[in-house]
mmCIF file of C-alpha atoms in Angstrom:
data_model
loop_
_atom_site.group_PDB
_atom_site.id
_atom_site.type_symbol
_atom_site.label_atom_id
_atom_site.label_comp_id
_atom_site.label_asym_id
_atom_site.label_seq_id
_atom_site.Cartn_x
_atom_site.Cartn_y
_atom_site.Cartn_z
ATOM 1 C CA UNK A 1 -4.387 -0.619 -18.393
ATOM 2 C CA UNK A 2 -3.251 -2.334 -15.426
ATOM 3 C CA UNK A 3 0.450 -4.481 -15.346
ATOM 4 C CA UNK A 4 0.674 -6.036 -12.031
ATOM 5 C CA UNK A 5 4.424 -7.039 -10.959
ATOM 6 C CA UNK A 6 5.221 -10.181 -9.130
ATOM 7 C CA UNK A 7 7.760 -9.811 -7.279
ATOM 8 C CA UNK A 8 9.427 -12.931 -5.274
ATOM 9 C CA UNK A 9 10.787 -12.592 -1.695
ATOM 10 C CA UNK A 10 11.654 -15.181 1.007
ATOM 11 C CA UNK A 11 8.621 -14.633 3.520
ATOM 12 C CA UNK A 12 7.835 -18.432 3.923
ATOM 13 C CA UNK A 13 5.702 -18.009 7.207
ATOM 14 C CA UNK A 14 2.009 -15.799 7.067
ATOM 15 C CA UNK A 15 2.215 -15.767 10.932
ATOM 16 C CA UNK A 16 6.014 -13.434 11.160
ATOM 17 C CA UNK A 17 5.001 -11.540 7.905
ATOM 18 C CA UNK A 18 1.962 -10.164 9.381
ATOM 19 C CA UNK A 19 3.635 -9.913 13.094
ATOM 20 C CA UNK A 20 6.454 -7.775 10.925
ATOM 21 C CA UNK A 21 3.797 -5.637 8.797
ATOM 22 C CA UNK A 22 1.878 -4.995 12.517
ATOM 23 C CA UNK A 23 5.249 -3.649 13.743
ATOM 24 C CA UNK A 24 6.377 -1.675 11.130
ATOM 25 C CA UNK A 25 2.602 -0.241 11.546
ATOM 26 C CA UNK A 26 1.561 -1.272 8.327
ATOM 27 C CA UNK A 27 -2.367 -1.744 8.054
ATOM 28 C CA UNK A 28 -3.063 -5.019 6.834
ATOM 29 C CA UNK A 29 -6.051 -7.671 6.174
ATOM 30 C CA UNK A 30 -5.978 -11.371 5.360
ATOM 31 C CA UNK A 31 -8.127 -12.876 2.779
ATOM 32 C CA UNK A 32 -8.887 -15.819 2.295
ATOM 33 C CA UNK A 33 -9.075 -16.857 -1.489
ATOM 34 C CA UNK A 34 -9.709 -20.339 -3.220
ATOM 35 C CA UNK A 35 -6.922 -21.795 -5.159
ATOM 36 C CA UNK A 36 -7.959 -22.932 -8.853
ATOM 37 C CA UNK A 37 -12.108 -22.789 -7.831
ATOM 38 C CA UNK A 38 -11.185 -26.191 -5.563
ATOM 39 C CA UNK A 39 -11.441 -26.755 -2.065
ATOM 40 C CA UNK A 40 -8.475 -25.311 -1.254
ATOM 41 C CA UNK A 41 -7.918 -22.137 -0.034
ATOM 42 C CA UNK A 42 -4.822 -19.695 0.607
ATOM 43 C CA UNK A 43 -4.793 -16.378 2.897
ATOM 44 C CA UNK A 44 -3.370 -13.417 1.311
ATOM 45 C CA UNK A 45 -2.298 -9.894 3.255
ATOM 46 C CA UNK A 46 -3.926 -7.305 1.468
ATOM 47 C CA UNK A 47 -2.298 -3.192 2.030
ATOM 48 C CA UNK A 48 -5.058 -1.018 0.827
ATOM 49 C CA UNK A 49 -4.016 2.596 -0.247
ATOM 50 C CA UNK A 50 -5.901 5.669 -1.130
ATOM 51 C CA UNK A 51 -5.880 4.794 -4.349
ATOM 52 C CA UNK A 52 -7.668 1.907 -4.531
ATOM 53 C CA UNK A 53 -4.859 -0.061 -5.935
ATOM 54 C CA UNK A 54 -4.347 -2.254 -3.091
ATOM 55 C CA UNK A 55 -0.428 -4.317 -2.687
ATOM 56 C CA UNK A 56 -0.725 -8.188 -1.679
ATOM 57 C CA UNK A 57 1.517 -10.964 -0.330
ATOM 58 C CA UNK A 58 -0.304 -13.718 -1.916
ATOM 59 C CA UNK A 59 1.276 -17.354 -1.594
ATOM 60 C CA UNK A 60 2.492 -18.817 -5.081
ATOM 61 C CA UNK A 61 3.306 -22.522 -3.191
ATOM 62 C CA UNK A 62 7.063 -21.176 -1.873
ATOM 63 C CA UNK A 63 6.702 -18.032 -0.395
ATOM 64 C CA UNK A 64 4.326 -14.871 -0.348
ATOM 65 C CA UNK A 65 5.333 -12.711 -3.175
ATOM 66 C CA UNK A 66 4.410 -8.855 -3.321
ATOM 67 C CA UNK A 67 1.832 -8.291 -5.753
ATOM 68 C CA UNK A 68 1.074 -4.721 -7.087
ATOM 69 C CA UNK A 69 0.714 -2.586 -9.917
ATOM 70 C CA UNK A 70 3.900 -0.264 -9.898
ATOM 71 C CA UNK A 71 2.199 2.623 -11.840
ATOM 72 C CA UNK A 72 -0.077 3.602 -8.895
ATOM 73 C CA UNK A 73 2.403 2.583 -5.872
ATOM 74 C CA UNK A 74 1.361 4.848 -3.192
ATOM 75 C CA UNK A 75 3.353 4.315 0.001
ATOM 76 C CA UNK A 76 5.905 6.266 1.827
ATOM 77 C CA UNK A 77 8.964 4.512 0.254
ATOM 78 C CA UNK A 78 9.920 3.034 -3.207
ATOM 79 C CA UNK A 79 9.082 -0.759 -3.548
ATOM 80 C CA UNK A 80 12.870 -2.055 -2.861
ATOM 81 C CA UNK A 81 13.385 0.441 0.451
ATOM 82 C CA UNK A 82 9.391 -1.485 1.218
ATOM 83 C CA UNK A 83 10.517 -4.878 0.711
ATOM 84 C CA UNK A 84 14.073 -3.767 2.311
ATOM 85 C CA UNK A 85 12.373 -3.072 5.341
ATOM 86 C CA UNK A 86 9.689 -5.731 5.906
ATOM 87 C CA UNK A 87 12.504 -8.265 5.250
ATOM 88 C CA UNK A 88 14.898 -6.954 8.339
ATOM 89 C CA UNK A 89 11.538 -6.675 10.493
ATOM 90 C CA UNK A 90 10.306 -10.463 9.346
ATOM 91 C CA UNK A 91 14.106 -12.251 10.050
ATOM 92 C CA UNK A 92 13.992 -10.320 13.500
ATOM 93 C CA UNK A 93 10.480 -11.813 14.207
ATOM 94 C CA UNK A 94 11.552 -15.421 12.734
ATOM 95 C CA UNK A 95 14.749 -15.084 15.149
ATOM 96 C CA UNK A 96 12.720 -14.311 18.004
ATOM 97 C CA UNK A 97 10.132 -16.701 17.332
ATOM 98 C CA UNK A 98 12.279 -19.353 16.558
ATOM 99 C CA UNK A 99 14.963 -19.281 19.254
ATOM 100 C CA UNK A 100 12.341 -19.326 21.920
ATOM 101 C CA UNK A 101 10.855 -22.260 20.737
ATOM 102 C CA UNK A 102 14.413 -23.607 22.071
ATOM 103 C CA UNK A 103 14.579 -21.638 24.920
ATOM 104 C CA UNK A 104 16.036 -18.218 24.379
ATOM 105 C CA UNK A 105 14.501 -15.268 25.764
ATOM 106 C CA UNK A 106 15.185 -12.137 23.481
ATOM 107 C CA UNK A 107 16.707 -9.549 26.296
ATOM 108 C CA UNK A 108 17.958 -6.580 23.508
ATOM 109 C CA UNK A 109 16.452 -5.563 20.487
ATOM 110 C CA UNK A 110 18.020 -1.947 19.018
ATOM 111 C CA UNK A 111 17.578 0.013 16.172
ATOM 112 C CA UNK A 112 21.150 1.001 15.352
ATOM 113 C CA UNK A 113 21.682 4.495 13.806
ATOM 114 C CA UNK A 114 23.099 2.633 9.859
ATOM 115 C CA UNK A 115 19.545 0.900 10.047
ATOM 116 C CA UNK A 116 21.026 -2.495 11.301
ATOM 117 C CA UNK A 117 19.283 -3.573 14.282
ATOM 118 C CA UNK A 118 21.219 -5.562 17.367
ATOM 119 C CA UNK A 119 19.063 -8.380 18.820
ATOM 120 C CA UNK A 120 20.841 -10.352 21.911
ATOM 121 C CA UNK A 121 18.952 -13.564 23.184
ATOM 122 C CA UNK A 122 19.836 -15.362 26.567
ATOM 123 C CA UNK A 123 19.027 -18.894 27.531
ATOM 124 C CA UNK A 124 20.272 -20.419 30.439
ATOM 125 C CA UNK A 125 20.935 -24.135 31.735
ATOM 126 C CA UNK A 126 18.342 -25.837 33.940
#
């Protein structure tokens, strides 16, 4: 019997989750599902593993929440290092994305050796 976990997170935007999965070289779909058999529809990402128990970011009306079933979790690391790691790849990409939308041009991004990353952005006065 299958018991799938919800579990929330703050990924607000479809556009830097899926630009952070990409990075991280996580393969990915969307879907596109109706909401409540209306008009409406929301896009999911969808990580298929081996198993055939795929993982999904579906939107509950706040933010895209990891949906899986934890007894056949199949990736590389346990579902808090996952999350862990999408989340420092997504604020980097929201950062990015966001601060040049005002001007800044990201000139630095490291990956330091404690698994912090450095990102320095420069803008300069017209």
């Amino acid at each position: 019997m299958s018991h799938f976990t919800h579990i929330k997170t703050r990924f607000q935007n479809l556009f830097y989750l899926e630009k952070a999965l990409t990075k991280l070289n996580i393969n990915h779909e969307k879907q596109r599902k109706s909401i409540n058999d209306s008009k409406s529809y929301s896009t999911s990402l969808v990580i298929s593993q081996s198993n055939g128990y795929d993982i999904e970011f579906v939107w509950n009306g706040q933010e895209y929440e990891l949906v899986a079933d934890m007894s056949f979790w199949k990736q590389s690391s346990p579902v808090e290092t996952f999350i862990d790691t999408i989340s420092q790849q997504y604020a980097g990409e929201v950062i990015i994305g966001e601060s040049q939308k005002i001007g800044f041009q990201p000139i630095k991004y490291q990956q330091n050796s404690d698994g912090s990353n450095t990102l320095v952005l420069e803008r300069w006065n017209s």
